[in-house]
Each structure stands twice: as structure tokens, then as C-alpha cells.
Amino acid sequence: MLAFGVCALVLFAALSLALGSRSIPLSTVVHALAGTEHHGDANVVTGLRVPRTIIGVAIGAALGVAGAVAQGVTRNPLASPVTLGINAGASFAVVAAIYTFGLTRPVEYIWFAMAGASVTAVAAYAMSRSGGDLDPVRLALGGTVLTVVLTSWTSALMLASHRTLDEARFWLAGSIAGRHLDTLAPVLPFLVLGLLAAFTVSPSLNALALGDEAAQSLGVPVARIRVVGGLAVVLLAGSAVAVAGPVAFIGLAAPHLVRPLLGNDHRWLLPGCLIAGPLLLLAADVLGRVVARPSEIEVGIVTAFLGAPLLAVLARRVAR
């Protein structure tokens, strides 16, 4: 199944290079990638669509793995960087930085996105403690409350300053359009570190699913696993938000799409999400380009439109 997923990802990467405000023949795409053509549509492929596709793969992988780790650490199937409030915290911190310091480039957002994601993750975790144990229901409710509060604060800052509104509104929609590789480069070390941390704790997440007491009886250091797993989610989600803005539902959907195919073992689930996340994001990005030609819809809007019904279905299934 992983091989099939890789093939599907390659297909959508090719579509991402070929489709846009106008279609480019695959032969031109191949020549542009091979370096045998350097004008016209070939320049569009190498200058705009290749960086966009690479960034889409990186951000999709970060969000997919972050969602799987968040669900494993919290034992909550509805957990994701969005539902835990991490995306909202990172977004508020970035908009506050734009309002206060006049930032204008996504490359400047990274430290503020990381700080906002970290503070929100700690706050959500603190709100979820019940008798010394993690309560998944309280965690989801706490994340929802934080998301509502931080989103309202973000809107207030944007309404208070036209300059902040102009700078932040496109970024807040969640988009990989117009992004260049120099935007991805500063966050790449954090993204890689987050992936390494996630895969390091993946075997222990299987034991954590049995409950804290059972995991401790098996010799799993529950507190340390939660700290490392939470750090992985913050690094991955913060990196993604810094580059592309708050892209919703990739982290929630990817694990639920992978589990029926690969099972609940996190040693397989995480590699599956590493593929499914970019696949979902590129598919949404391509769809946003095709349905609104000659314009396009930001990928964050497409994922939100498709992800809201998914969240309702998953919530109903979990309630049952």
C-alpha cells in the first residue's frame, strides 16, 4: 500500500506541475525538468510550479505526521493541530508580530509561529489534566476554546490595522501559491527535527494507546513520550503555518485515511501519513487551480471546505 501511495503522490506532483491557470503539456514539463528547454512554459514550471510542489509535499508531510502523533499522544481520534488550537496559536502570534513589528515576509514569521504553537500546546495540555491524567475529552474542548479565543483576537488585530489586514489576509487563507524555496529553507531544520522526533516515539505510541497505567507497566516513560511527541507536533505544525499559513484538516484527515489501509500500528501509520499528507494537500491545491480558472482558490480554503463535513462524520463516528 505504501508503494501505491508513492505512485499516487508522484501522479499528483506531476499534475501540480502541469495544471494551473493554463495547462502545460507533460512533454514540456519533462523537458523543463531535464533542463533541455528554458523559455516560455518551461520557465513557469521551473520557476513557479516546482517550488510550489516541493513546498506542498513538505507542508503536507508535516501536517499529516503531526496529526497522527497528536492523535496518538492524546488518545483522541479528533486531535490535530487545528482541533488542539495549535494552528490558531501560531496564526495569532504571526498576526501579532505583523501588527507590532511590521513584518512583511513569510520567512520572518517562523519564530513567532513556533512560539505561538508552543504556548497554545502547553495551554491545551494544562486544561486537559484531570486527576493527574490526560483527559482526551477535556483536551478537545480546551483546544476548541483556545481556537475560538485566539481566532477572535486575530480578527481584532486585523480590524485594528489596515496594514496588518493587507499583509495577513492572504497568508491566513492558507496558500502555497507564490512561495519560493527560500521560504521553506529556514523552517526545514525544524521540520526535519519534528519528523525525527515523531518517528522516534512511534513505537511507544502503540503502548500509550492502552492507557497510561498499562503503558507504564510495559516500561514506557509516558511523560517523556508525551513531551517528545508534543514537541514533534509543535515543530511540524509551527513550520507548516510559518510557510503556508493555517491549512486546515490535512492533519485530521490523513491518519483516518491511512488507518483502514495500514492499521493502527504507528510504525506503519506515520510513514503512511508521510505520504497521505502531501497527497491530500497537492490534490486540494490542484483542485483549487482547476475549478476557478483563470483564477484559483487557495489550498487552505479548499481543505476547509472539504474537511468540515469530514470532521462532522468523524465526530459522529467517535460518539457512537
Short mmCIF file of C-alpha atoms in Angstrom, two decimals:
data_model
loop_
_atom_site.label_atom_id
_atom_site.label_comp_id
_atom_site.label_asym_id
_atom_site.label_seq_id
_atom_site.Cartn_x
_atom_site.Cartn_y
_atom_site.Cartn_z
CA MET A 1 0.00 0.00 0.00
CA LEU A 2 2.88 2.37 0.68
CA ALA A 3 4.16 1.76 -2.86
CA PHE A 4 0.69 2.57 -4.23
CA GLY A 5 0.65 5.76 -2.16
CA VAL A 6 4.05 6.79 -3.51
CA CYS A 7 2.81 6.25 -7.08
CA ALA A 8 -0.31 8.35 -6.38
CA LEU A 9 1.87 11.09 -4.87
CA VAL A 10 4.10 11.12 -7.96
CA LEU A 11 0.98 11.39 -10.13
CA PHE A 12 -0.38 14.39 -8.24
CA ALA A 13 3.05 16.01 -8.20
CA ALA A 14 3.05 15.72 -12.00
CA LEU A 15 -0.45 17.23 -12.12
CA SER A 16 0.74 20.04 -9.86
CA LEU A 17 3.48 20.82 -12.37
CA ALA A 18 1.20 20.60 -15.40
CA LEU A 19 -2.02 22.27 -14.24
CA GLY A 20 -2.65 25.87 -13.31
CA SER A 21 -4.23 28.99 -14.79
CA ARG A 22 -3.30 27.28 -18.04
CA SER A 23 -2.31 23.69 -18.70
CA ILE A 24 1.22 22.80 -19.74
CA PRO A 25 1.86 19.60 -21.73
CA LEU A 26 3.65 16.88 -19.80
CA SER A 27 6.30 16.78 -22.53
CA THR A 28 7.15 20.42 -21.76
CA VAL A 29 7.24 19.60 -18.04
CA VAL A 30 9.68 16.74 -18.69
CA HIS A 31 11.90 18.93 -20.90
CA ALA A 32 11.87 21.70 -18.28
CA LEU A 33 12.86 19.30 -15.50
CA ALA A 34 15.57 17.79 -17.70
CA GLY A 35 16.94 21.24 -18.45
CA THR A 36 16.55 20.92 -22.21
CA GLU A 37 14.02 23.75 -22.50
CA HIS A 38 14.43 27.18 -20.91
CA HIS A 39 11.77 29.51 -22.25
CA GLY A 40 8.03 30.13 -22.09
CA ASP A 41 6.11 27.46 -20.24
CA ALA A 42 9.33 25.76 -19.16
CA ASN A 43 10.21 28.84 -17.10
CA VAL A 44 6.76 28.67 -15.45
CA VAL A 45 7.42 25.03 -14.49
CA THR A 46 10.89 25.53 -13.05
CA GLY A 47 10.38 29.00 -11.60
CA LEU A 48 6.91 28.72 -10.08
CA ARG A 49 5.42 25.24 -10.08
CA VAL A 50 8.44 23.20 -8.99
CA PRO A 51 8.96 25.28 -5.80
CA ARG A 52 5.20 25.25 -5.16
CA THR A 53 5.06 21.46 -5.50
CA ILE A 54 8.11 20.88 -3.29
CA ILE A 55 6.67 23.16 -0.61
CA GLY A 56 3.32 21.36 -0.90
CA VAL A 57 4.99 18.00 -0.33
CA ALA A 58 6.95 19.29 2.68
CA ILE A 59 3.98 21.03 4.31
CA GLY A 60 1.63 18.12 3.63
CA ALA A 61 4.10 15.68 5.18
CA ALA A 62 4.48 17.88 8.25
CA LEU A 63 0.74 18.22 8.77
CA GLY A 64 -0.03 14.55 8.12
CA VAL A 65 2.56 13.27 10.60
CA ALA A 66 1.67 15.97 13.15
CA GLY A 67 -1.95 14.83 13.07
CA ALA A 68 -1.03 11.17 13.59
CA VAL A 69 1.27 11.98 16.52
CA ALA A 70 -1.28 14.34 18.09
CA GLN A 71 -3.94 11.61 17.97
CA GLY A 72 -1.52 9.05 19.39
CA VAL A 73 -0.21 11.22 22.23
CA THR A 74 -3.68 12.37 23.31
CA ARG A 75 -5.55 9.11 22.55
CA ASN A 76 -8.12 11.32 20.83
CA PRO A 77 -9.13 10.44 17.24
CA LEU A 78 -10.25 14.04 16.65
CA ALA A 79 -6.94 15.58 17.68
CA SER A 80 -4.96 17.56 15.11
CA PRO A 81 -3.01 20.83 15.03
CA VAL A 82 -6.32 22.55 14.22
CA THR A 83 -8.56 20.98 16.86
CA LEU A 84 -5.89 21.39 19.57
CA GLY A 85 -5.65 25.11 18.82
CA ILE A 86 -2.00 24.92 17.72
CA ASN A 87 -2.68 26.41 14.28
CA ALA A 88 -4.72 29.20 15.84
CA GLY A 89 -1.93 29.96 18.33
CA ALA A 90 0.70 30.10 15.61
CA SER A 91 -1.54 32.29 13.45
CA PHE A 92 -2.27 34.72 16.28
CA ALA A 93 1.43 35.04 17.09
CA VAL A 94 2.28 35.78 13.45
CA VAL A 95 -0.50 38.35 13.04
CA ALA A 96 0.51 39.98 16.34
CA ALA A 97 4.09 40.19 15.03
CA ILE A 98 2.87 41.75 11.78
CA TYR A 99 0.81 44.27 13.77
CA THR A 100 3.63 45.10 16.22
CA PHE A 101 6.81 44.85 14.14
CA GLY A 102 5.54 45.36 10.59
CA LEU A 103 6.76 42.02 9.23
CA THR A 104 6.13 41.52 5.53
CA ARG A 105 7.74 38.20 4.51
CA PRO A 106 6.79 34.62 5.47
CA VAL A 107 10.48 33.91 6.13
CA GLU A 108 10.22 36.32 9.10
CA TYR A 109 7.26 34.51 10.63
CA ILE A 110 8.94 31.29 11.79
CA TRP A 111 9.97 32.21 15.35
CA PHE A 112 6.60 33.76 16.10
CA ALA A 113 4.73 30.78 14.65
CA MET A 114 6.82 28.38 16.77
CA ALA A 115 6.28 30.46 19.91
CA GLY A 116 2.53 30.69 19.37
CA ALA A 117 2.24 26.97 18.64
CA SER A 118 4.27 26.07 21.74
CA VAL A 119 2.33 28.28 24.16
CA THR A 120 -1.02 27.05 22.83
CA ALA A 121 0.04 23.38 23.04
CA VAL A 122 1.10 23.83 26.68
CA ALA A 123 -2.15 25.65 27.49
CA ALA A 124 -4.30 22.95 25.86
CA TYR A 125 -2.39 20.25 27.72
CA ALA A 126 -2.75 22.07 31.05
CA MET A 127 -6.50 22.47 30.52
CA SER A 128 -6.87 18.74 29.82
CA ARG A 129 -5.37 17.46 33.07
CA SER A 130 -7.85 15.63 35.28
CA GLY A 131 -6.59 13.99 38.45
CA GLY A 132 -3.06 13.89 37.09
CA ASP A 133 -4.09 12.07 33.90
CA LEU A 134 -4.75 13.36 30.40
CA ASP A 135 -8.47 13.62 29.63
CA PRO A 136 -8.98 13.38 25.81
CA VAL A 137 -12.45 14.98 26.01
CA ARG A 138 -11.21 17.96 28.03
CA LEU A 139 -8.28 18.26 25.62
CA ALA A 140 -10.60 18.57 22.63
CA LEU A 141 -12.82 21.07 24.47
CA GLY A 142 -9.79 23.08 25.62
CA GLY A 143 -8.40 23.16 22.08
CA THR A 144 -11.76 24.35 20.76
CA VAL A 145 -11.97 27.12 23.36
CA LEU A 146 -8.42 28.25 22.59
CA THR A 147 -9.15 28.23 18.86
CA VAL A 148 -12.24 30.42 19.30
CA VAL A 149 -10.48 32.88 21.60
CA LEU A 150 -7.29 33.16 19.53
CA THR A 151 -9.21 33.46 16.27
CA SER A 152 -11.25 36.34 17.69
CA TRP A 153 -8.06 38.06 18.90
CA THR A 154 -6.52 37.58 15.46
CA SER A 155 -9.57 39.16 13.82
CA ALA A 156 -9.45 42.08 16.26
CA LEU A 157 -5.83 42.84 15.38
CA MET A 158 -6.60 42.73 11.68
CA LEU A 159 -9.58 45.05 12.06
CA ALA A 160 -7.49 47.46 14.13
CA SER A 161 -4.91 47.95 11.37
CA HIS A 162 -5.46 48.10 7.61
CA ARG A 163 -1.78 47.40 7.08
CA THR A 164 -2.00 44.21 9.15
CA LEU A 165 -5.15 43.22 7.30
CA ASP A 166 -3.47 43.70 3.92
CA GLU A 167 -0.37 41.74 4.95
CA ALA A 168 -2.09 38.86 6.75
CA ARG A 169 -5.35 38.14 4.94
CA PHE A 170 -3.81 36.20 2.03
CA TRP A 171 -1.45 34.30 4.33
CA LEU A 172 -4.28 33.42 6.75
CA ALA A 173 -6.25 31.80 3.93
CA GLY A 174 -3.56 29.11 3.77
CA SER A 175 -1.72 29.04 0.47
CA ILE A 176 1.41 27.68 -1.20
CA ALA A 177 0.99 29.89 -4.26
CA GLY A 178 3.84 32.28 -4.89
CA ARG A 179 6.05 30.64 -2.29
CA HIS A 180 9.70 30.12 -3.19
CA LEU A 181 12.22 27.68 -1.80
CA ASP A 182 13.91 30.44 0.21
CA THR A 183 10.70 30.50 2.27
CA LEU A 184 10.99 26.78 3.03
CA ALA A 185 14.73 26.73 3.72
CA PRO A 186 14.67 28.44 7.17
CA VAL A 187 11.99 26.06 8.53
CA LEU A 188 13.45 22.90 7.00
CA PRO A 189 15.69 22.09 10.01
CA PHE A 190 12.69 22.36 12.36
CA LEU A 191 10.57 20.25 10.04
CA VAL A 192 13.22 17.52 9.84
CA LEU A 193 13.73 17.61 13.61
CA GLY A 194 9.99 17.27 14.11
CA LEU A 195 9.83 14.25 11.80
CA LEU A 196 12.76 12.61 13.59
CA ALA A 197 11.09 13.16 16.97
CA ALA A 198 7.81 11.76 15.65
CA PHE A 199 9.35 8.58 14.27
CA THR A 200 11.42 8.15 17.44
CA VAL A 201 8.30 7.91 19.62
CA SER A 202 6.17 5.96 17.12
CA PRO A 203 6.71 2.51 18.76
CA SER A 204 5.81 3.89 22.20
CA LEU A 205 2.60 5.45 20.88
CA ASN A 206 1.23 1.92 20.40
CA ALA A 207 1.65 1.23 24.12
CA LEU A 208 0.25 4.66 25.01
CA ALA A 209 -2.99 3.73 23.27
CA LEU A 210 -3.58 1.13 26.02
CA GLY A 211 -3.70 3.86 28.69
CA ASP A 212 -1.11 5.47 30.92
CA GLU A 213 -1.07 2.73 33.57
CA ALA A 214 -0.76 -0.08 31.03
CA ALA A 215 1.97 1.79 29.16
CA GLN A 216 3.92 2.37 32.38
CA SER A 217 3.62 -1.31 33.30
CA LEU A 218 5.24 -2.10 29.94
CA GLY A 219 8.17 0.17 30.80
CA VAL A 220 7.14 3.10 28.61
CA PRO A 221 8.15 6.52 30.05
CA VAL A 222 4.75 8.12 29.47
CA ALA A 223 5.67 11.66 30.49
CA ARG A 224 8.78 11.73 28.29
CA ILE A 225 6.91 10.28 25.30
CA ARG A 226 4.23 12.96 25.66
CA VAL A 227 6.85 15.72 25.84
CA VAL A 228 8.75 14.46 22.78
CA GLY A 229 5.54 13.80 20.87
CA GLY A 230 4.18 17.24 21.76
CA LEU A 231 7.45 18.82 20.68
CA ALA A 232 7.20 16.99 17.35
CA VAL A 233 3.66 18.31 16.78
CA VAL A 234 4.70 21.87 17.65
CA LEU A 235 7.73 21.78 15.36
CA LEU A 236 5.79 20.30 12.45
CA ALA A 237 2.67 22.44 12.80
CA GLY A 238 4.67 25.60 13.51
CA SER A 239 6.83 25.03 10.44
CA ALA A 240 3.78 24.44 8.25
CA VAL A 241 1.96 27.55 9.49
CA ALA A 242 5.07 29.71 9.10
CA VAL A 243 5.37 28.78 5.42
CA ALA A 244 1.82 28.27 4.19
CA GLY A 245 -0.48 29.75 6.81
CA PRO A 246 -3.10 27.75 8.74
CA VAL A 247 -4.01 24.95 6.31
CA ALA A 248 -6.82 23.01 7.96
CA PHE A 249 -7.84 19.34 8.18
CA ILE A 250 -4.82 17.71 6.50
CA GLY A 251 -3.59 16.60 9.93
CA LEU A 252 -7.04 15.30 10.86
CA ALA A 253 -7.84 13.52 7.60
CA ALA A 254 -4.53 11.82 6.78
CA PRO A 255 -4.43 9.40 9.77
CA HIS A 256 -8.09 8.42 9.28
CA LEU A 257 -7.47 7.66 5.61
CA VAL A 258 -4.36 5.61 6.38
CA ARG A 259 -5.67 3.52 9.30
CA PRO A 260 -8.13 1.38 7.26
CA LEU A 261 -5.28 0.54 4.87
CA LEU A 262 -2.29 0.07 7.19
CA GLY A 263 -3.84 -0.46 10.62
CA ASN A 264 -3.27 1.28 13.95
CA ASP A 265 0.41 0.43 14.38
CA HIS A 266 2.16 3.81 14.47
CA ARG A 267 5.30 2.26 12.97
CA TRP A 268 3.26 1.96 9.76
CA LEU A 269 0.78 4.75 10.37
CA LEU A 270 3.40 7.52 10.41
CA PRO A 271 5.04 6.51 7.09
CA GLY A 272 1.55 6.28 5.61
CA CYS A 273 0.73 9.80 6.81
CA LEU A 274 4.07 10.99 5.46
CA ILE A 275 2.68 10.07 2.04
CA ALA A 276 -1.04 10.78 2.57
CA GLY A 277 -0.48 14.32 3.86
CA PRO A 278 1.31 15.59 0.73
CA LEU A 279 -1.12 13.64 -1.45
CA LEU A 280 -4.12 15.36 0.12
CA LEU A 281 -2.54 18.80 0.03
CA LEU A 282 -1.43 18.55 -3.62
CA ALA A 283 -4.84 17.18 -4.60
CA ALA A 284 -6.56 20.13 -2.88
CA ASP A 285 -4.12 22.59 -4.47
CA VAL A 286 -4.69 21.17 -7.95
CA LEU A 287 -8.47 21.23 -7.40
CA GLY A 288 -8.29 24.88 -6.34
CA ARG A 289 -6.45 25.76 -9.54
CA VAL A 290 -8.82 23.87 -11.84
CA VAL A 291 -12.26 24.87 -10.54
CA ALA A 292 -11.69 28.64 -10.66
CA ARG A 293 -9.71 29.13 -13.87
CA PRO A 294 -8.21 31.52 -14.85
CA SER A 295 -8.02 32.43 -11.16
CA GLU A 296 -7.53 29.94 -8.34
CA ILE A 297 -8.76 29.15 -4.82
CA GLU A 298 -6.21 28.97 -2.01
CA VAL A 299 -5.49 25.46 -0.79
CA GLY A 300 -6.50 26.36 2.78
CA ILE A 301 -9.99 27.30 1.58
CA VAL A 302 -10.32 24.04 -0.38
CA THR A 303 -9.21 21.89 2.56
CA ALA A 304 -11.56 23.75 4.93
CA PHE A 305 -14.48 23.32 2.53
CA LEU A 306 -13.84 19.58 2.16
CA GLY A 307 -12.69 19.00 5.74
CA ALA A 308 -15.68 20.43 7.61
CA PRO A 309 -18.01 17.57 6.54
CA LEU A 310 -15.23 15.11 7.34
CA LEU A 311 -14.95 16.47 10.88
CA ALA A 312 -18.73 16.12 11.35
CA VAL A 313 -18.64 12.50 10.14
CA LEU A 314 -15.68 11.61 12.36
CA ALA A 315 -17.26 13.27 15.39
CA ARG A 316 -20.45 11.28 14.84
CA ARG A 317 -18.47 8.05 14.45
CA VAL A 318 -16.45 8.70 17.61
CA ALA A 319 -19.64 9.49 19.55
CA ARG A 320 -21.06 6.12 18.51
#
